[in-house]
Amino acid sequence: MSRLFESSPQQLAERMLEAGQTRAYLVYDSRSQTVNVSHEMFQGLEDWLLADAADFREHEAIFLALGPETRALFAAFVHRTTRGQAQGGLRHWHYESVEALLRDGLRLSSGMTRKNALAGLWWGGGKGIIARDANGQDTSPEWRRLLFREYGSFISSLRGCYLTAEDVGSNPSDIAEVHRTTRFVTCIPPEFGGAGNPSTMTAAGVVCAIEAAIDFLKLGSLAGMKIALQGAGHVGSSIVPLLLERGVREIVASDVSAERCAALLDRCAGRPVEVHQARRGNADLLAEPCDILVPSALGGVLDPKTIPHIRASIVCGPANNQLVDEERDGRALEERGILHIPDFVGNRMGIVYCGNEQYGYVNGDPMVKRHLGRDWPGGIYQTTLRVLKLARDSDVTPILAARRLADEFAEQPHPIWGHRALKIVESLVADRWERADKRTKAE
């Protein structure tokens, strides 16, 4: 098992092909508390999930497949679907090992369960992954289109237990390609009747959570504050103008992409915005003296190495899974007097904005906008205050308080369909999904 676990996604794909396999699954049986695997070669992963994987939270299923032509490794993680089908974005990313890919998918999918539940959406938690080609082959436009069409076919094969969407490493054009081969996708471009890129709405939700945190601490307003923003991608760069509108004194931002840094500087010419290009893996921005730290890149940035150097009163940003260890790092932030807003409390607007596209799209939808208001009890502002008050009154960290609320909501069954997605998973196993025609190709 260790060799499989430590191997790269590309090496796993090669081993699957050598064994004549193009699909595989790991499905959790809650009755026997065991993990059923489709093939013997994955037996060691079952042991790891049950014994050593801190991020395994009785996930209902993990599905793996190879692209018929690209031979890329695809994954779909289904966490908890009591509230509805698993939903979460499609991450196109390079992973050094199978372990890194699995850990990322497990954490992100369980985070989506909590995000969807806390937002009051009738979705479960899921996550999609395409293991990025280490050789850069997927930079070819033709190859990329084929890659995402193949992923769409993979999603279609899962019969709707998981719906995908845009995420890190994928963009609206990629989602359009996914949509060509599946109907189980959201964040569809407007020309296909969808809501499109949700980045600006996600940014608005994060700023709403920041303002709730400021009010909780009775710090006044954003006006005159200094912000440190790590990551200037779609969401991070969309946060900047919202902060400037509120009169912040200064924004110091960083990103690993020279192109994104230049674009942000160009957009903010003449404004109090300073942008630095950072080396990949560099965390210097987290130590910037500021009032509010906004993690807007990848997760896993708050740990014993970085937390002692943070010089901010509030940490609140759109990056998923910011804490490497939720309990340990949540306590460390609290001990330093830093108020941390859990990511799934404030970054819900991406899924809120496009998650219910199947019911049609309304410009300026009041069902969406109410999440950004200050009066609706289910909105981001009131939810943030509720989490912070629960943490204070229960003498726990905000992450534990948020988890308590979200996990309670996540156990509420869908009012119409009940726990239908689990039945879909069971039917895939019963119908020997893993033995489907290996020659099937995306059209």
CSV table of C-alpha atoms in Angstrom, one decimal:
chain,number,residue,atom,x,y,z
A,1,MET,CA,0.0,0.0,0.0
A,2,SER,CA,2.8,2.4,0.9
A,3,ARG,CA,4.1,2.4,-2.7
A,4,LEU,CA,0.6,3.2,-4.0
A,5,PHE,CA,0.1,5.8,-1.4
A,6,GLU,CA,3.4,7.5,-2.1
A,7,SER,CA,3.2,7.3,-5.8
A,8,SER,CA,2.2,10.2,-8.0
A,9,PRO,CA,-1.3,10.4,-9.6
A,10,GLN,CA,0.4,9.7,-12.9
A,11,GLN,CA,2.0,6.5,-11.5
A,12,LEU,CA,-1.3,5.4,-10.1
A,13,ALA,CA,-2.9,5.9,-13.5
A,14,GLU,CA,-0.2,3.7,-15.0
A,15,ARG,CA,-0.7,1.0,-12.4
A,16,MET,CA,-4.5,1.0,-13.1
A,17,LEU,CA,-3.9,0.6,-16.8
A,18,GLU,CA,-1.5,-2.2,-16.2
A,19,ALA,CA,-4.2,-3.9,-14.2
A,20,GLY,CA,-6.8,-3.3,-16.9
A,21,GLN,CA,-8.7,-0.8,-14.7
A,22,THR,CA,-10.1,2.5,-15.7
A,23,ARG,CA,-12.5,3.0,-12.8
A,24,ALA,CA,-12.3,2.4,-9.1
A,25,TYR,CA,-14.2,3.3,-5.9
A,26,LEU,CA,-14.0,3.3,-2.1
A,27,VAL,CA,-17.4,3.3,-0.5
A,28,TYR,CA,-18.1,3.5,3.2
A,29,ASP,CA,-20.6,1.2,4.8
A,30,SER,CA,-22.0,2.9,7.9
A,31,ARG,CA,-23.7,-0.3,9.1
A,32,SER,CA,-20.5,-2.3,9.3
A,33,GLN,CA,-18.2,0.8,9.6
A,34,THR,CA,-16.0,-0.6,6.8
A,35,VAL,CA,-14.8,0.7,3.5
A,36,ASN,CA,-15.6,-1.4,0.5
A,37,VAL,CA,-13.1,-1.1,-2.4
A,38,SER,CA,-13.7,-2.0,-6.0
A,39,HIS,CA,-10.2,-3.6,-6.6
A,40,GLU,CA,-7.7,-5.4,-4.4
A,41,MET,CA,-5.0,-2.9,-5.3
A,42,PHE,CA,-6.8,-0.3,-3.3
A,43,GLN,CA,-7.2,-2.4,-0.1
A,44,GLY,CA,-4.4,-0.5,1.7
A,45,LEU,CA,-6.2,2.7,1.2
A,46,GLU,CA,-9.2,1.3,3.1
A,47,ASP,CA,-7.0,0.7,6.1
A,48,TRP,CA,-5.5,4.2,5.8
A,49,LEU,CA,-9.0,5.8,5.7
A,50,LEU,CA,-10.2,4.0,8.8
A,51,ALA,CA,-7.1,4.1,10.9
A,52,ASP,CA,-4.8,7.1,9.9
A,53,ALA,CA,-6.7,9.6,7.8
A,54,ALA,CA,-7.6,12.5,10.1
A,55,ASP,CA,-9.6,14.0,7.3
A,56,PHE,CA,-11.8,11.0,6.7
A,57,ARG,CA,-15.2,11.8,8.3
A,58,GLU,CA,-17.2,8.7,7.2
A,59,HIS,CA,-17.2,10.0,3.6
A,60,GLU,CA,-19.9,8.1,1.6
A,61,ALA,CA,-17.7,7.5,-1.4
A,62,ILE,CA,-14.6,8.2,-3.4
A,63,PHE,CA,-14.7,7.6,-7.1
A,64,LEU,CA,-11.6,7.4,-9.4
A,65,ALA,CA,-11.4,7.2,-13.1
A,66,LEU,CA,-9.0,7.6,-16.0
A,67,GLY,CA,-9.8,9.8,-19.0
A,68,PRO,CA,-10.4,7.5,-22.0
A,69,GLU,CA,-8.0,9.4,-24.2
A,70,THR,CA,-6.0,11.7,-21.9
A,71,ARG,CA,-5.5,9.0,-19.3
A,72,ALA,CA,-5.6,11.7,-16.7
A,73,LEU,CA,-6.7,10.7,-13.2
A,74,PHE,CA,-10.1,12.0,-12.2
A,75,ALA,CA,-11.6,11.9,-8.7
A,76,ALA,CA,-15.0,12.7,-7.1
A,77,PHE,CA,-15.4,12.9,-3.4
A,78,VAL,CA,-18.8,12.4,-1.8
A,79,HIS,CA,-18.9,13.4,1.9
A,80,ARG,CA,-22.4,13.7,3.5
A,81,THR,CA,-25.5,13.8,1.3
A,82,THR,CA,-28.3,13.8,3.9
A,83,ARG,CA,-29.3,17.3,2.7
A,84,GLY,CA,-29.0,16.5,-1.0
A,85,GLN,CA,-26.6,15.6,-3.8
A,86,ALA,CA,-23.0,16.2,-3.1
A,87,GLN,CA,-21.9,19.6,-4.6
A,88,GLY,CA,-18.5,21.2,-4.8
A,89,GLY,CA,-16.1,22.7,-7.3
A,90,LEU,CA,-13.7,21.0,-9.7
A,91,ARG,CA,-10.0,21.5,-8.7
A,92,HIS,CA,-7.5,21.1,-11.5
A,93,TRP,CA,-4.2,20.9,-9.6
A,94,HIS,CA,-0.8,19.2,-9.5
A,95,TYR,CA,-0.3,16.8,-6.6
A,96,GLU,CA,3.0,15.2,-5.7
A,97,SER,CA,1.4,12.0,-4.4
A,98,VAL,CA,-1.8,10.1,-4.2
A,99,GLU,CA,-1.9,10.8,-0.5
A,100,ALA,CA,-1.9,14.6,-1.1
A,101,LEU,CA,-4.7,14.3,-3.6
A,102,LEU,CA,-6.8,12.2,-1.2
A,103,ARG,CA,-6.2,14.4,1.7
A,104,ASP,CA,-7.2,17.5,-0.3
A,105,GLY,CA,-10.4,15.9,-1.6
A,106,LEU,CA,-11.4,14.6,1.8
A,107,ARG,CA,-10.9,18.0,3.5
A,108,LEU,CA,-12.5,20.0,0.7
A,109,SER,CA,-15.6,17.8,0.4
A,110,SER,CA,-16.3,17.8,4.1
A,111,GLY,CA,-15.9,21.5,4.1
A,112,MET,CA,-18.5,21.8,1.4
A,113,THR,CA,-20.9,19.8,3.6
A,114,ARG,CA,-20.6,22.3,6.3
A,115,LYS,CA,-20.7,25.3,4.0
A,116,ASN,CA,-23.8,24.2,2.2
A,117,ALA,CA,-25.5,23.2,5.5
A,118,LEU,CA,-24.7,26.5,7.2
A,119,ALA,CA,-25.9,28.4,4.2
A,120,GLY,CA,-29.3,26.6,4.4
A,121,LEU,CA,-28.8,25.0,1.0
A,122,TRP,CA,-30.2,21.6,0.1
A,123,TRP,CA,-26.9,20.2,-1.0
A,124,GLY,CA,-24.5,17.7,0.5
A,125,GLY,CA,-20.7,18.1,0.4
A,126,GLY,CA,-18.5,17.0,-2.5
A,127,LYS,CA,-15.4,17.9,-4.4
A,128,GLY,CA,-14.0,17.1,-7.8
A,129,ILE,CA,-10.3,16.8,-8.8
A,130,ILE,CA,-8.4,16.5,-12.0
A,131,ALA,CA,-4.8,15.6,-11.3
A,132,ARG,CA,-2.8,18.1,-13.3
A,133,ASP,CA,-0.2,16.8,-15.8
A,134,ALA,CA,3.2,17.4,-14.3
A,135,ASN,CA,4.6,17.7,-17.9
A,136,GLY,CA,2.3,20.6,-18.8
A,137,GLN,CA,0.5,18.8,-21.5
A,138,ASP,CA,-2.8,20.2,-20.3
A,139,THR,CA,-1.7,23.7,-21.3
A,140,SER,CA,-2.6,22.8,-24.9
A,141,PRO,CA,-6.1,24.3,-25.6
A,142,GLU,CA,-7.2,21.3,-27.6
A,143,TRP,CA,-6.0,18.9,-24.9
A,144,ARG,CA,-7.7,21.0,-22.2
A,145,ARG,CA,-11.0,21.0,-23.9
A,146,LEU,CA,-10.8,17.2,-24.2
A,147,LEU,CA,-9.7,16.9,-20.6
A,148,PHE,CA,-12.8,18.7,-19.2
A,149,ARG,CA,-15.2,17.0,-21.6
A,150,GLU,CA,-13.9,13.7,-20.4
A,151,TYR,CA,-14.4,14.8,-16.8
A,152,GLY,CA,-17.9,15.7,-17.6
A,153,SER,CA,-18.5,12.2,-18.9
A,154,PHE,CA,-17.1,10.8,-15.7
A,155,ILE,CA,-19.5,12.9,-13.7
A,156,SER,CA,-22.4,11.7,-15.9
A,157,SER,CA,-21.4,8.2,-15.1
A,158,LEU,CA,-22.0,8.9,-11.4
A,159,ARG,CA,-25.7,9.5,-12.1
A,160,GLY,CA,-26.0,12.7,-10.1
A,161,CYS,CA,-24.7,11.7,-6.7
A,162,TYR,CA,-22.1,14.5,-7.2
A,163,LEU,CA,-22.4,17.8,-9.1
A,164,THR,CA,-19.3,19.7,-10.0
A,165,ALA,CA,-18.6,23.4,-10.5
A,166,GLU,CA,-15.8,25.9,-11.0
A,167,ASP,CA,-12.9,25.9,-8.5
A,168,VAL,CA,-9.1,26.5,-8.4
A,169,GLY,CA,-7.5,25.6,-11.7
A,170,SER,CA,-10.7,25.6,-13.7
A,171,ASN,CA,-12.5,28.5,-15.3
A,172,PRO,CA,-15.8,29.3,-17.1
A,173,SER,CA,-14.5,28.0,-20.4
A,174,ASP,CA,-13.5,24.7,-18.7
A,175,ILE,CA,-17.0,24.5,-17.1
A,176,ALA,CA,-18.6,25.0,-20.6
A,177,GLU,CA,-16.6,22.0,-21.8
A,178,VAL,CA,-17.7,19.9,-18.7
A,179,HIS,CA,-21.3,21.0,-19.5
A,180,ARG,CA,-21.0,19.5,-23.0
A,181,THR,CA,-20.9,16.0,-21.6
A,182,THR,CA,-23.0,16.3,-18.4
A,183,ARG,CA,-25.9,18.1,-16.9
A,184,PHE,CA,-24.6,17.6,-13.4
A,185,VAL,CA,-22.7,20.9,-13.2
A,186,THR,CA,-23.2,24.4,-12.0
A,187,CYS,CA,-21.5,27.8,-12.6
A,188,ILE,CA,-22.5,27.3,-16.2
A,189,PRO,CA,-21.7,30.3,-18.5
A,190,PRO,CA,-24.6,32.7,-19.1
A,191,GLU,CA,-24.7,31.8,-22.8
A,192,PHE,CA,-25.9,28.3,-21.7
A,193,GLY,CA,-28.4,29.7,-19.2
A,194,GLY,CA,-26.3,29.7,-16.1
A,195,ALA,CA,-25.1,32.3,-13.6
A,196,GLY,CA,-21.5,32.1,-14.7
A,197,ASN,CA,-18.4,33.0,-12.6
A,198,PRO,CA,-19.4,33.5,-8.9
A,199,SER,CA,-16.1,35.2,-7.9
A,200,THR,CA,-17.6,38.7,-7.3
A,201,MET,CA,-20.4,37.3,-5.2
A,202,THR,CA,-17.9,35.2,-3.1
A,203,ALA,CA,-15.9,38.3,-2.5
A,204,ALA,CA,-19.0,40.2,-1.4
A,205,GLY,CA,-19.7,37.5,1.1
A,206,VAL,CA,-16.2,37.5,2.6
A,207,VAL,CA,-16.4,41.3,3.1
A,208,CYS,CA,-19.8,40.8,4.8
A,209,ALA,CA,-18.2,38.3,7.2
A,210,ILE,CA,-15.3,40.7,7.9
A,211,GLU,CA,-17.7,43.5,8.8
A,212,ALA,CA,-19.6,41.2,11.2
A,213,ALA,CA,-16.3,40.3,12.9
A,214,ILE,CA,-15.4,44.0,13.2
A,215,ASP,CA,-18.9,44.7,14.7
A,216,PHE,CA,-18.5,41.8,17.1
A,217,LEU,CA,-15.2,43.2,18.4
A,218,LYS,CA,-16.7,46.8,18.4
A,219,LEU,CA,-13.9,48.1,16.2
A,220,GLY,CA,-15.9,50.6,14.2
A,221,SER,CA,-15.7,50.0,10.5
A,222,LEU,CA,-13.3,49.1,7.7
A,223,ALA,CA,-12.6,52.7,7.0
A,224,GLY,CA,-9.0,53.5,7.9
A,225,MET,CA,-7.9,49.9,8.3
A,226,LYS,CA,-5.0,48.2,6.7
A,227,ILE,CA,-5.6,44.9,4.9
A,228,ALA,CA,-3.1,42.1,4.0
A,229,LEU,CA,-4.5,39.9,1.2
A,230,GLN,CA,-2.8,36.7,0.2
A,231,GLY,CA,-3.8,35.7,-3.3
A,232,ALA,CA,-5.0,37.9,-6.1
A,233,GLY,CA,-6.9,35.3,-8.2
A,234,HIS,CA,-10.6,35.7,-9.2
A,235,VAL,CA,-11.9,36.1,-5.7
A,236,GLY,CA,-9.0,37.9,-4.1
A,237,SER,CA,-8.8,40.5,-6.8
A,238,SER,CA,-12.6,41.0,-6.5
A,239,ILE,CA,-12.3,41.7,-2.8
A,240,VAL,CA,-9.9,44.6,-3.4
A,241,PRO,CA,-12.4,47.1,-4.9
A,242,LEU,CA,-15.0,46.3,-2.3
A,243,LEU,CA,-12.5,47.1,0.5
A,244,LEU,CA,-11.5,50.3,-1.3
A,245,GLU,CA,-15.2,51.3,-1.6
A,246,ARG,CA,-15.3,51.1,2.2
A,247,GLY,CA,-12.4,53.4,2.7
A,248,VAL,CA,-9.6,51.1,3.9
A,249,ARG,CA,-6.3,53.0,4.4
A,250,GLU,CA,-4.1,50.5,2.6
A,251,ILE,CA,-4.1,47.1,1.0
A,252,VAL,CA,-0.9,44.9,0.7
A,253,ALA,CA,-1.5,42.0,-1.6
A,254,SER,CA,0.6,39.1,-2.9
A,255,ASP,CA,0.3,36.4,-5.5
A,256,VAL,CA,2.6,33.9,-7.2
A,257,SER,CA,1.5,35.0,-10.6
A,258,ALA,CA,3.3,37.9,-12.2
A,259,GLU,CA,0.3,38.3,-14.6
A,260,ARG,CA,-2.2,38.6,-11.8
A,261,CYS,CA,0.0,41.0,-9.9
A,262,ALA,CA,0.3,43.3,-12.9
A,263,ALA,CA,-3.4,43.1,-13.6
A,264,LEU,CA,-4.3,44.1,-10.0
A,265,LEU,CA,-1.8,47.0,-10.0
A,266,ASP,CA,-3.3,48.2,-13.3
A,267,ARG,CA,-6.8,48.1,-12.0
A,268,CYS,CA,-5.9,49.9,-8.8
A,269,ALA,CA,-3.6,52.6,-10.3
A,270,GLY,CA,-3.5,55.6,-8.0
A,271,ARG,CA,-5.2,53.8,-5.1
A,272,PRO,CA,-3.5,52.7,-1.8
A,273,VAL,CA,-2.8,49.2,-3.1
A,274,GLU,CA,0.7,47.5,-2.9
A,275,VAL,CA,1.2,44.2,-4.7
A,276,HIS,CA,4.1,41.8,-4.4
A,277,GLN,CA,4.9,38.7,-6.4
A,278,ALA,CA,5.6,35.8,-4.1
A,279,ARG,CA,7.5,32.6,-4.6
A,280,ARG,CA,5.3,29.5,-4.5
A,281,GLY,CA,5.2,28.3,-0.9
A,282,ASN,CA,6.3,31.7,0.5
A,283,ALA,CA,4.2,32.8,3.4
A,284,ASP,CA,5.8,36.2,4.2
A,285,LEU,CA,2.5,38.1,3.5
A,286,LEU,CA,0.9,36.4,6.5
A,287,ALA,CA,3.3,38.3,8.8
A,288,GLU,CA,2.4,41.7,7.3
A,289,PRO,CA,1.4,44.1,10.1
A,290,CYS,CA,-2.3,44.9,9.5
A,291,ASP,CA,-5.7,45.0,11.0
A,292,ILE,CA,-7.2,42.2,8.9
A,293,LEU,CA,-5.5,39.3,7.2
A,294,VAL,CA,-7.4,37.9,4.2
A,295,PRO,CA,-6.2,34.4,3.1
A,296,SER,CA,-7.4,34.2,-0.5
A,297,ALA,CA,-5.1,31.6,-2.1
A,298,LEU,CA,-4.9,27.9,-1.3
A,299,GLY,CA,-5.7,26.4,2.1
A,300,GLY,CA,-3.5,25.0,4.8
A,301,VAL,CA,-1.7,28.3,5.5
A,302,LEU,CA,-2.4,28.6,9.2
A,303,ASP,CA,-0.2,26.3,11.3
A,304,PRO,CA,2.4,26.4,14.0
A,305,LYS,CA,4.9,27.9,11.6
A,306,THR,CA,2.8,30.8,10.4
A,307,ILE,CA,0.4,31.6,13.3
A,308,PRO,CA,3.2,33.0,15.7
A,309,HIS,CA,4.1,35.6,13.1
A,310,ILE,CA,0.6,36.9,12.3
A,311,ARG,CA,0.1,40.6,13.2
A,312,ALA,CA,-3.6,41.1,12.7
A,313,SER,CA,-6.7,41.3,14.9
A,314,ILE,CA,-8.9,39.4,12.5
A,315,VAL,CA,-8.3,36.6,10.0
A,316,CYS,CA,-11.1,36.2,7.5
A,317,GLY,CA,-10.8,35.1,3.9
A,318,PRO,CA,-12.2,32.9,1.1
A,319,ALA,CA,-9.4,30.3,1.0
A,320,ASN,CA,-10.8,26.9,2.0
A,321,ASN,CA,-9.5,24.8,4.9
A,322,GLN,CA,-7.1,27.6,6.1
A,323,LEU,CA,-6.3,25.7,9.3
A,324,VAL,CA,-4.0,22.7,8.9
A,325,ASP,CA,-5.3,21.2,12.2
A,326,GLU,CA,-8.7,22.8,13.1
A,327,GLU,CA,-8.5,22.2,16.8
A,328,ARG,CA,-4.8,22.9,17.4
A,329,ASP,CA,-4.5,25.9,15.1
A,330,GLY,CA,-7.9,27.3,16.1
A,331,ARG,CA,-6.7,27.3,19.8
A,332,ALA,CA,-3.3,28.9,18.8
A,333,LEU,CA,-5.1,31.8,17.1
A,334,GLU,CA,-7.3,32.3,20.1
A,335,GLU,CA,-4.4,32.2,22.5
A,336,ARG,CA,-2.8,35.0,20.5
A,337,GLY,CA,-6.0,37.1,20.6
A,338,ILE,CA,-6.7,36.7,16.9
A,339,LEU,CA,-10.3,36.3,15.9
A,340,HIS,CA,-10.6,33.7,13.1
A,341,ILE,CA,-13.7,33.5,11.0
A,342,PRO,CA,-13.9,29.9,9.6
A,343,ASP,CA,-13.9,29.8,5.8
A,344,PHE,CA,-17.1,28.0,5.4
A,345,VAL,CA,-18.9,30.7,7.4
A,346,GLY,CA,-17.9,33.5,5.1
A,347,ASN,CA,-17.2,32.1,1.6
A,348,ARG,CA,-20.5,30.6,0.8
A,349,MET,CA,-21.6,32.9,-1.9
A,350,GLY,CA,-20.0,31.0,-4.8
A,351,ILE,CA,-22.3,28.0,-4.2
A,352,VAL,CA,-25.2,30.3,-3.2
A,353,TYR,CA,-24.9,32.2,-6.4
A,354,CYS,CA,-24.9,29.3,-8.9
A,355,GLY,CA,-25.8,26.2,-6.9
A,356,ASN,CA,-29.5,26.3,-7.7
A,357,GLU,CA,-29.2,27.1,-11.4
A,358,GLN,CA,-31.6,24.2,-12.1
A,359,TYR,CA,-34.4,26.4,-10.9
A,360,GLY,CA,-33.6,29.1,-13.3
A,361,TYR,CA,-31.6,32.3,-13.2
A,362,VAL,CA,-33.0,35.7,-11.9
A,363,ASN,CA,-30.9,38.8,-12.4
A,364,GLY,CA,-30.5,40.4,-8.9
A,365,ASP,CA,-32.1,37.3,-7.4
A,366,PRO,CA,-33.5,38.3,-3.9
A,367,MET,CA,-33.0,34.7,-2.7
A,368,VAL,CA,-29.3,35.3,-3.3
A,369,LYS,CA,-29.0,38.9,-2.2
A,370,ARG,CA,-30.6,38.1,1.2
A,371,HIS,CA,-27.4,36.2,2.1
A,372,LEU,CA,-25.5,39.5,2.0
A,373,GLY,CA,-28.1,41.5,4.0
A,374,ARG,CA,-27.7,42.3,7.7
A,375,ASP,CA,-31.2,41.3,8.9
A,376,TRP,CA,-31.9,37.8,7.6
A,377,PRO,CA,-31.0,35.3,10.4
A,378,GLY,CA,-29.6,32.9,7.7
A,379,GLY,CA,-27.4,35.4,6.1
A,380,ILE,CA,-23.6,35.7,6.4
A,381,TYR,CA,-23.6,38.6,8.7
A,382,GLN,CA,-26.0,37.1,11.3
A,383,THR,CA,-24.5,33.6,10.9
A,384,THR,CA,-21.1,35.0,11.6
A,385,LEU,CA,-22.3,36.8,14.8
A,386,ARG,CA,-24.1,33.7,15.9
A,387,VAL,CA,-21.0,31.6,15.5
A,388,LEU,CA,-18.9,34.1,17.4
A,389,LYS,CA,-21.4,34.4,20.2
A,390,LEU,CA,-21.7,30.6,20.5
A,391,ALA,CA,-17.9,30.3,20.7
A,392,ARG,CA,-17.7,33.0,23.4
A,393,ASP,CA,-20.6,31.6,25.4
A,394,SER,CA,-19.4,28.0,25.1
A,395,ASP,CA,-15.7,28.8,25.6
A,396,VAL,CA,-14.7,27.2,22.4
A,397,THR,CA,-12.9,28.4,19.3
A,398,PRO,CA,-15.0,29.8,16.4
A,399,ILE,CA,-14.1,26.9,14.2
A,400,LEU,CA,-15.5,24.4,16.7
A,401,ALA,CA,-18.6,26.5,17.2
A,402,ALA,CA,-19.1,26.7,13.4
A,403,ARG,CA,-18.6,23.0,13.1
A,404,ARG,CA,-21.2,22.3,15.8
A,405,LEU,CA,-23.8,24.4,14.0
A,406,ALA,CA,-23.0,23.1,10.5
A,407,ASP,CA,-22.9,19.5,11.6
A,408,GLU,CA,-26.3,19.8,13.2
A,409,PHE,CA,-27.8,21.3,10.0
A,410,ALA,CA,-26.1,18.7,7.9
A,411,GLU,CA,-28.1,15.9,9.5
A,412,GLN,CA,-31.4,17.3,8.3
A,413,PRO,CA,-32.7,15.2,5.4
A,414,HIS,CA,-33.8,16.7,2.1
A,415,PRO,CA,-37.5,17.6,2.5
A,416,ILE,CA,-38.4,15.9,-0.8
A,417,TRP,CA,-35.8,13.4,-1.7
A,418,GLY,CA,-34.5,12.3,1.7
A,419,HIS,CA,-31.0,10.7,1.5
A,420,ARG,CA,-31.4,9.9,-2.2
A,421,ALA,CA,-27.7,10.4,-3.2
A,422,LEU,CA,-26.7,7.5,-1.0
A,423,LYS,CA,-29.1,5.3,-2.8
A,424,ILE,CA,-27.4,6.4,-6.1
A,425,VAL,CA,-24.0,5.4,-4.7
A,426,GLU,CA,-25.4,2.0,-3.7
A,427,SER,CA,-26.9,1.5,-7.1
A,428,LEU,CA,-23.5,2.3,-8.8
A,429,VAL,CA,-21.9,-0.4,-6.6
A,430,ALA,CA,-24.7,-2.9,-7.3
A,431,ASP,CA,-24.5,-2.3,-11.1
A,432,ARG,CA,-20.7,-2.7,-11.1
A,433,TRP,CA,-19.9,0.8,-12.2
A,434,GLU,CA,-16.2,0.0,-12.1
A,435,ARG,CA,-16.6,-2.5,-14.9
A,436,ALA,CA,-18.2,-0.1,-17.5
A,437,ASP,CA,-16.9,-0.1,-21.1
A,438,LYS,CA,-13.3,1.1,-20.9
A,439,ARG,CA,-13.5,2.3,-24.5
A,440,THR,CA,-16.2,5.0,-23.9
A,441,LYS,CA,-14.9,8.4,-25.0
A,442,ALA,CA,-16.3,11.9,-24.5
A,443,GLU,CA,-17.9,13.1,-27.7
